[in-house]
Coordinates of N, CA, C and O in Angstrom, one line a residue:
X248 N -30.4 37.4 -128.7 CA -30.6 37.6 -127.4 C -29.7 36.9 -126.4 O -29.1 37.5 -125.4
X249 N -29.3 35.4 -126.7 CA -28.2 34.9 -125.9 C -26.9 35.6 -125.9 O -26.1 35.7 -125.0
X250 N -26.3 36.2 -126.9 CA -25.4 36.9 -127.1 C -25.4 38.2 -126.3 O -24.2 38.5 -125.5
X251 N -26.5 38.8 -126.0 CA -26.4 39.9 -125.3 C -26.3 39.5 -123.7 O -25.8 40.4 -123.1
X252 N -27.1 38.3 -123.4 CA -26.7 38.1 -122.2 C -25.5 37.7 -121.7 O -24.8 37.9 -120.8
X253 N -24.7 37.0 -122.8 CA -23.4 36.8 -122.6 C -22.6 37.9 -122.5 O -21.7 38.0 -121.7
X254 N -22.8 39.0 -123.2 CA -22.0 40.3 -123.0 C -22.1 40.8 -121.8 O -21.3 41.3 -121.2
X255 N -23.3 40.7 -121.2 CA -23.7 41.4 -119.9 C -22.9 40.5 -118.9 O -22.3 40.9 -117.9
X256 N -22.9 39.2 -119.2 CA -22.2 38.2 -118.2 C -20.7 38.5 -118.3 O -19.8 38.2 -117.2
X257 N -20.2 39.0 -119.5 CA -18.6 39.2 -119.4 C -18.4 40.8 -118.8 O -17.3 40.8 -118.5
X258 N -19.4 41.3 -118.8 CA -19.2 42.8 -118.2 C -19.0 42.6 -116.6 O -18.1 43.6 -116.0
X259 N -19.6 41.6 -116.1 CA -19.5 41.7 -114.8 C -18.0 41.4 -114.1 O -17.7 42.1 -113.4
X260 N -17.3 40.4 -115.0 CA -15.9 40.2 -114.4 C -15.1 41.4 -114.5 O -14.2 41.7 -114.3
X261 N -15.3 42.0 -115.9 CA -14.6 43.2 -116.2 C -14.7 44.3 -115.3 O -13.5 44.8 -114.8
X262 N -15.7 44.4 -114.5 CA -16.1 45.5 -113.6 C -15.2 44.9 -112.2 O -14.6 45.8 -111.7
X263 N -15.6 43.8 -112.0 CA -14.9 43.2 -110.5 C -13.3 43.2 -110.8 O -12.6 43.4 -109.8
X264 N -12.8 42.7 -111.8 CA -11.2 42.4 -111.9 C -10.7 43.1 -112.6 O -9.4 43.4 -112.4
X265 N -11.1 44.5 -113.3 CA -10.7 45.5 -114.1 C -9.9 44.9 -115.1 O -8.8 45.3 -115.5
X266 N -10.0 43.7 -115.7 CA -9.3 43.0 -116.6 C -9.9 43.5 -118.2 O -11.3 43.2 -118.4
X267 N -9.3 44.2 -118.8 CA -9.9 44.8 -120.2 C -10.3 43.7 -121.1 O -11.0 43.8 -122.0
X268 N -9.5 42.5 -121.2 CA -9.9 41.4 -121.9 C -11.3 40.9 -121.9 O -12.0 40.6 -123.2
X269 N -12.1 41.0 -120.7 CA -13.3 40.7 -120.6 C -14.3 41.8 -121.2 O -15.1 41.5 -121.9
X270 N -13.9 43.2 -121.5 CA -14.8 43.8 -122.0 C -14.4 43.9 -123.5 O -15.6 43.9 -124.3
X271 N -13.3 43.3 -123.9 CA -13.2 43.1 -125.7 C -13.9 41.7 -125.8 O -14.5 41.9 -127.0
X272 N -14.1 40.9 -125.1 CA -14.8 39.5 -125.4 C -16.5 40.1 -125.4 O -17.1 39.5 -126.1
X273 N -16.8 41.0 -124.4 CA -18.2 41.5 -124.4 C -18.5 42.3 -125.5 O -19.5 41.9 -126.0
X274 N -17.5 43.0 -126.1 CA -17.8 43.6 -127.4 C -17.9 42.5 -128.7 O -18.8 42.6 -129.6
X275 N -17.2 41.6 -128.7 CA -17.2 40.4 -129.5 C -18.8 39.8 -129.4 O -19.4 39.4 -130.5
X276 N -19.3 39.5 -128.3 CA -20.5 39.1 -128.0 C -21.5 39.9 -128.6 O -22.7 39.8 -129.2
X277 N -21.4 41.3 -128.4 CA -22.3 42.2 -129.1 C -22.1 42.2 -130.4 O -23.4 42.3 -131.3
X278 N -21.2 42.1 -131.0 CA -21.0 41.8 -132.5 C -21.6 40.7 -133.1 O -22.3 40.9 -133.9
X279 N -21.5 39.6 -132.4 CA -22.2 38.4 -132.8 C -23.9 38.6 -132.6 O -24.5 38.0 -133.5
X280 N -24.4 39.2 -131.6 CA -25.7 39.7 -131.3 C -26.2 40.3 -132.6 O -27.3 39.9 -133.1
X281 N -25.4 41.2 -133.2 CA -25.8 42.0 -134.4 C -25.8 41.2 -135.7 O -26.8 41.3 -136.3
X282 N -24.8 40.2 -135.6 CA -24.8 39.4 -136.7 C -26.1 38.3 -136.7 O -26.7 38.1 -137.9
X283 N -26.5 38.0 -135.4 CA -27.8 37.3 -135.4 C -28.7 38.0 -135.7 O -29.8 37.6 -136.3
X284 N -28.8 39.2 -135.4 CA -30.0 40.0 -135.7 C -30.2 40.4 -137.2 O -31.2 40.7 -137.8
X285 N -29.0 40.2 -138.1 CA -28.9 40.2 -139.3 C -29.4 38.8 -140.0 O -29.3 38.7 -141.2
X286 N -29.5 38.0 -139.3 CA -29.9 36.6 -139.9 C -28.9 35.7 -140.1 O -29.1 34.7 -140.9
X287 N -27.6 35.8 -139.4 CA -26.6 34.9 -139.6 C -26.9 33.6 -138.9 O -27.5 33.7 -137.9
X288 N -26.3 32.6 -139.5 CA -26.5 31.4 -138.8 C -25.7 31.3 -137.4 O -24.6 32.1 -137.1
X289 N -25.8 30.2 -136.8 CA -24.9 30.1 -135.5 C -23.4 29.9 -135.6 O -22.4 30.3 -135.0
X290 N -23.0 29.1 -136.8 CA -21.6 29.4 -137.2 C -20.9 30.5 -137.5 O -19.9 30.9 -136.9
X291 N -21.8 31.4 -138.4 CA -21.2 32.6 -138.7 C -21.3 33.6 -137.3 O -20.1 34.4 -137.2
X292 N -22.2 33.5 -136.3 CA -22.4 34.2 -135.1 C -20.9 33.9 -134.3 O -20.2 34.8 -133.6
X293 N -20.7 32.7 -134.3 CA -19.4 32.4 -133.4 C -18.1 32.7 -134.0 O -17.1 33.4 -133.5
X294 N -18.2 32.7 -135.5 CA -17.0 33.1 -136.3 C -16.9 34.8 -135.8 O -15.7 35.2 -135.7
X295 N -18.0 35.6 -136.0 CA -17.8 37.0 -135.8 C -17.6 37.3 -134.2 O -16.7 38.2 -134.1
X296 N -18.0 36.4 -133.4 CA -17.6 36.6 -131.9 C -16.0 36.4 -131.8 O -15.1 37.3 -131.0
X297 N -15.5 35.3 -132.4 CA -14.3 34.9 -132.4 C -13.1 35.9 -133.2 O -12.3 36.6 -132.5
X298 N -13.8 36.6 -134.3 CA -12.9 37.3 -134.9 C -12.8 38.7 -134.4 O -11.7 39.1 -134.2
X299 N -13.8 39.4 -133.9 CA -13.9 40.7 -133.4 C -13.3 40.8 -132.0 O -12.3 41.4 -131.6
X300 N -13.5 39.6 -131.1 CA -12.7 39.4 -130.1 C -11.2 39.3 -130.0 O -10.5 40.2 -129.5
X301 N -10.7 38.5 -131.0 CA -9.3 38.3 -131.2 C -8.6 39.5 -131.7 O -7.5 39.8 -131.3
X302 N -9.4 40.1 -132.7 CA -9.0 41.5 -133.3 C -8.8 42.5 -132.3 O -7.7 43.3 -132.3
X303 N -9.7 42.6 -131.5 CA -9.7 43.8 -130.1 C -8.5 43.3 -129.3 O -7.6 44.2 -128.9
X304 N -8.3 42.3 -129.0 CA -7.2 42.0 -127.9 C -6.0 42.0 -128.5 O -4.9 42.6 -128.0
X305 N -5.8 41.6 -130.0 CA -4.4 41.8 -130.6 C -4.2 43.2 -131.0 O -2.8 43.6 -131.1
X306 N -5.2 44.1 -131.0 CA -4.9 45.5 -131.5 C -4.9 46.4 -130.0 O -3.8 47.3 -129.8
X307 N -5.7 46.2 -129.3 CA -5.8 47.0 -128.1 C -4.9 46.8 -126.9 O -4.4 47.7 -126.3
X308 N -4.9 45.6 -126.6 CA -3.9 45.1 -125.6 C -2.5 45.7 -125.7 O -2.1 46.1 -124.6
X309 N -1.7 45.7 -126.9 CA -0.5 46.2 -127.0 C -0.4 47.6 -126.7 O 0.5 48.1 -126.0
X310 N -1.4 48.5 -127.4 CA -1.4 49.9 -127.1 C -1.9 49.9 -125.5 O -0.8 51.0 -125.0
X311 N -2.7 49.6 -125.0 CA -2.9 49.6 -123.4 C -1.7 49.3 -122.8 O -1.2 50.2 -121.7
X312 N -0.9 48.1 -122.9 CA 0.2 48.0 -122.3 C 1.5 49.0 -122.5 O 2.0 49.3 -121.2
X313 N 1.6 49.5 -123.7 CA 2.5 50.6 -123.9 C 2.1 51.7 -123.1 O 3.1 52.5 -122.6
X314 N 0.8 52.3 -122.9 CA 0.5 53.5 -122.3 C 0.5 53.3 -120.7 O 1.1 54.1 -119.9
X315 N 0.6 52.1 -120.4 CA 0.7 51.7 -118.8 C 2.0 51.7 -118.4 O 2.2 52.1 -117.1
X316 N 3.0 51.2 -119.1 CA 4.3 51.3 -118.6 C 5.0 52.7 -118.9 O 6.1 52.6 -118.3
X317 N 4.5 53.6 -119.6 CA 5.2 54.9 -119.8 C 5.0 55.7 -118.7 O 4.1 55.6 -118.0
X318 N 6.2 56.5 -118.3 CA 5.9 57.3 -117.1 C 5.3 58.7 -117.7 O 5.5 59.2 -118.7
X319 N 4.8 59.2 -116.8 CA 4.1 60.6 -116.9 C 5.2 61.7 -117.5 O 6.1 61.5 -116.6
X320 N 5.1 62.3 -118.5 CA 5.9 63.3 -118.9 C 5.8 64.6 -118.1 O 6.9 65.1 -117.9
X321 N 4.8 65.0 -117.2 CA 4.8 66.0 -116.4 C 5.1 65.3 -114.9 O 4.5 64.5 -114.3
X322 N 6.2 65.8 -114.5 CA 6.6 65.7 -113.1 C 5.7 66.4 -112.0 O 5.5 67.4 -112.1
X323 N 5.4 65.5 -111.2 CA 4.4 66.2 -110.2 C 5.0 66.0 -108.7 O 5.9 65.2 -108.4
X324 N 4.4 66.5 -107.7 CA 4.8 66.3 -106.2 C 6.3 66.7 -105.9 O 7.0 67.6 -106.7
X325 N 7.3 65.8 -105.3 CA 8.6 66.2 -105.2 C 9.5 65.9 -106.3 O 10.5 66.5 -106.6
X326 N 9.1 65.2 -107.2 CA 9.9 65.0 -108.6 C 9.9 66.4 -109.2 O 10.7 66.6 -109.8
X327 N 9.0 67.0 -109.1 CA 8.9 68.4 -109.8 C 9.7 69.2 -109.2 O 10.1 70.5 -109.8
X328 N 10.1 69.1 -108.0 CA 11.1 70.0 -107.2 C 12.6 69.8 -107.5 O 13.4 70.6 -107.3
X329 N 12.7 68.7 -108.0 CA 14.2 68.4 -108.3 C 14.7 69.1 -109.4 O 14.0 69.3 -110.4
X330 N 15.9 69.9 -109.2 CA 16.2 70.7 -110.4 C 15.9 72.0 -110.4 O 16.4 72.9 -111.2
X331 N 15.0 72.5 -109.4 CA 14.6 73.8 -109.3 C 15.3 74.5 -108.6 O 16.4 74.0 -107.9
X332 N 15.5 75.9 -108.8 CA 16.1 77.0 -108.1 C 15.6 77.4 -107.0 O 14.4 77.6 -106.9
X333 N 16.0 77.7 -105.7 CA 15.5 78.3 -104.5 C 16.5 79.4 -104.1 O 17.6 79.5 -104.4
X334 N 15.8 80.3 -102.9 CA 16.5 81.3 -102.5 C 17.0 80.9 -101.0 O 16.0 80.5 -100.2
X335 N 18.0 80.9 -100.5 CA 18.4 80.9 -99.2 C 17.7 81.8 -98.2 O 18.1 82.9 -98.4
X336 N 17.1 81.4 -97.2 CA 16.5 82.3 -96.2 C 17.4 82.4 -94.9 O 17.5 83.5 -94.4
X337 N 17.9 81.3 -94.4 CA 18.8 81.1 -93.3 C 19.8 80.2 -93.8 O 19.7 79.5 -94.7
X338 N 21.0 80.5 -93.3 CA 22.5 80.0 -93.8 C 22.0 78.3 -93.8 O 21.4 77.8 -92.8
X339 N 22.4 77.8 -95.0 CA 22.4 76.4 -95.1 C 23.8 76.0 -95.2 O 24.6 76.3 -96.0
X340 N 24.1 74.8 -94.3 CA 25.4 74.0 -94.6 C 25.0 72.7 -94.4 O 23.8 72.2 -94.5
X341 N 25.9 71.9 -94.2 CA 25.8 70.4 -93.9 C 24.7 69.9 -92.8 O 24.2 68.8 -93.0
X342 N 24.5 70.8 -92.0 CA 23.5 70.3 -90.9 C 22.1 70.9 -90.9 O 21.6 70.4 -90.1
X343 N 21.8 71.7 -91.9 CA 20.6 72.6 -92.1 C 20.6 73.9 -92.3 O 21.6 74.6 -92.8
X344 N 19.3 74.4 -92.5 CA 19.0 75.9 -92.8 C 17.6 75.8 -93.2 O 17.1 74.9 -93.5
X345 N 17.3 77.1 -94.1 CA 15.9 77.2 -94.6 C 16.2 77.5 -95.9 O 16.9 78.6 -96.2
X346 N 15.4 77.4 -96.8 CA 15.3 77.9 -98.3 C 13.9 78.4 -98.6 O 12.9 77.8 -98.0
X347 N 13.5 79.1 -99.7 CA 12.3 79.4 -100.2 C 12.1 78.5 -101.6 O 13.0 79.1 -102.4
X348 N 11.4 77.6 -101.6 CA 11.2 76.8 -103.0 C 10.1 76.7 -103.3 O 9.0 76.3 -102.6
X349 N 9.9 77.1 -104.5 CA 8.3 77.0 -104.9 C 7.3 77.9 -104.2 O 6.4 77.3 -104.1
X350 N 7.9 78.7 -103.7 CA 6.7 79.8 -102.9 C 6.6 79.2 -101.4 O 5.9 79.8 -100.5
X351 N 7.3 78.1 -101.0 CA 7.2 77.6 -99.8 C 8.7 77.7 -99.1 O 9.5 77.6 -99.7
X352 N 8.6 77.5 -97.8 CA 9.8 77.5 -97.0 C 10.0 76.1 -96.7 O 9.0 75.5 -96.2
X353 N 11.4 75.7 -96.9 CA 11.5 74.4 -96.9 C 12.9 74.4 -95.9 O 13.7 75.1 -95.9
X354 N 13.0 73.4 -94.9 CA 14.4 72.8 -94.5 C 15.2 72.5 -95.4 O 14.8 71.7 -96.4
X355 N 16.5 72.6 -95.4 CA 17.6 72.4 -96.4 C 18.9 71.8 -95.8 O 18.9 72.4 -94.6
X356 N 19.6 71.3 -96.6 CA 20.9 71.1 -96.1 C 21.8 71.0 -97.3 O 21.4 70.6 -98.5
X357 N 23.1 71.4 -97.1 CA 24.0 71.2 -98.2 C 24.2 69.7 -98.7 O 24.5 69.0 -97.9
X358 N 24.6 69.4 -100.0 CA 25.0 68.2 -100.6 C 26.4 68.0 -100.0 O 26.6 66.6 -99.5
X359 N 27.0 68.9 -100.1 CA 28.4 68.8 -99.5 C 28.7 69.2 -98.2 O 28.4 70.5 -97.6
X360 N 28.9 68.6 -97.3 CA 28.8 69.1 -95.8 C 29.6 70.0 -95.3 O 29.7 70.6 -94.5
X361 N 30.8 70.5 -96.4 CA 31.7 71.5 -95.9 C 31.3 72.9 -96.7 O 31.8 73.6 -96.3
X362 N 30.2 72.8 -97.5 CA 29.8 73.9 -98.4 C 28.7 74.7 -97.2 O 28.0 73.9 -96.4
X363 N 28.8 76.0 -97.4 CA 27.6 76.7 -96.8 C 27.2 77.7 -97.6 O 28.0 78.3 -98.6
X364 N 25.7 78.1 -97.6 CA 25.2 79.2 -98.4 C 24.6 80.4 -97.6 O 23.9 80.0 -96.5
X365 N 24.8 81.5 -97.9 CA 24.1 82.5 -97.1 C 22.9 83.2 -97.5 O 22.8 82.8 -98.8
X366 N 22.0 83.7 -96.8 CA 20.9 84.4 -97.2 C 21.1 85.3 -98.3 O 21.8 86.0 -98.6
X367 N 19.9 85.1 -99.4 CA 19.8 85.7 -100.4 C 20.6 84.9 -101.7 O 20.4 85.2 -102.7
X368 N 21.2 83.9 -101.4 CA 22.1 83.0 -102.5 C 21.1 82.2 -103.2 O 20.0 81.8 -102.5
X369 N 21.3 82.1 -104.5 CA 20.5 81.3 -105.1 C 21.3 79.8 -105.2 O 22.3 79.6 -105.2
X370 N 20.5 78.8 -105.0 CA 21.0 77.5 -104.8 C 20.0 76.2 -105.8 O 18.8 76.8 -106.0
X371 N 20.4 75.4 -106.4 CA 19.9 74.4 -106.9 C 19.3 73.1 -106.2 O 20.2 72.4 -105.2
X372 N 18.1 72.7 -106.4 CA 17.8 71.6 -105.5 C 18.2 70.2 -106.2 O 17.7 70.2 -107.4
X373 N 19.0 69.6 -105.5 CA 19.4 68.1 -106.2 C 18.4 67.2 -105.7 O 18.0 66.2 -106.7
X374 N 17.9 67.1 -104.5 CA 16.8 65.8 -104.2 C 16.1 66.3 -103.0 O 16.5 67.4 -102.4
X375 N 15.2 65.6 -102.8 CA 14.3 65.7 -101.7 C 14.7 64.6 -100.8 O 14.3 63.4 -101.1
X376 N 14.9 64.7 -99.7 CA 15.1 63.7 -98.6 C 14.0 64.0 -97.4 O 14.3 64.7 -96.6
X377 N 13.2 63.1 -97.4 CA 11.8 63.4 -96.6 C 11.3 64.8 -96.6 O 10.7 65.2 -97.7
X378 N 11.3 65.7 -95.7 CA 11.0 67.0 -95.7 C 12.1 67.9 -95.8 O 12.0 69.3 -95.6
X379 N 13.3 67.6 -96.4 CA 14.4 68.4 -96.3 C 14.9 68.5 -97.9 O 15.1 67.2 -98.5
X380 N 15.0 69.5 -98.4 CA 15.8 69.7 -99.8 C 17.3 69.7 -99.7 O 17.7 70.3 -98.9
X381 N 17.8 69.0 -100.2 CA 19.4 68.7 -100.7 C 19.6 69.7 -101.5 O 19.3 69.5 -102.8
X382 N 20.6 70.7 -101.5 CA 20.9 71.5 -102.2 C 22.3 71.8 -102.7 O 23.3 71.3 -101.8
X383 N 22.7 72.4 -103.6 CA 24.1 72.6 -104.1 C 24.4 73.9 -104.8 O 23.1 74.6 -105.6

């Protein structure tokens, strides 16, 4: 019974701090409770708690860190617009213009200030600067 109370006690900091290690320790406490229910002595219960907790931390934590550090493969927001093609609606030059990008009308300016693009031309979006698409 004490192991289950300990598991619930370890669940509280897990929820408050969002540190997964507390959850792994709570699972170790539940495993020790199961060992106690099967008639294991106190020393074996503590060993089960330690082995299960350390095994979970050693296996799950590196996997979680790897997933946390990876960038999503699917670009969203303005990152998804970079590299796309657009159609010029109003003349675009170094000082401004309008394009149709992903079904929406965007303000745009040419990457090279000396270049200009006429209505109907296809352009490539190089980057998004605020609410302005920089095109080439």
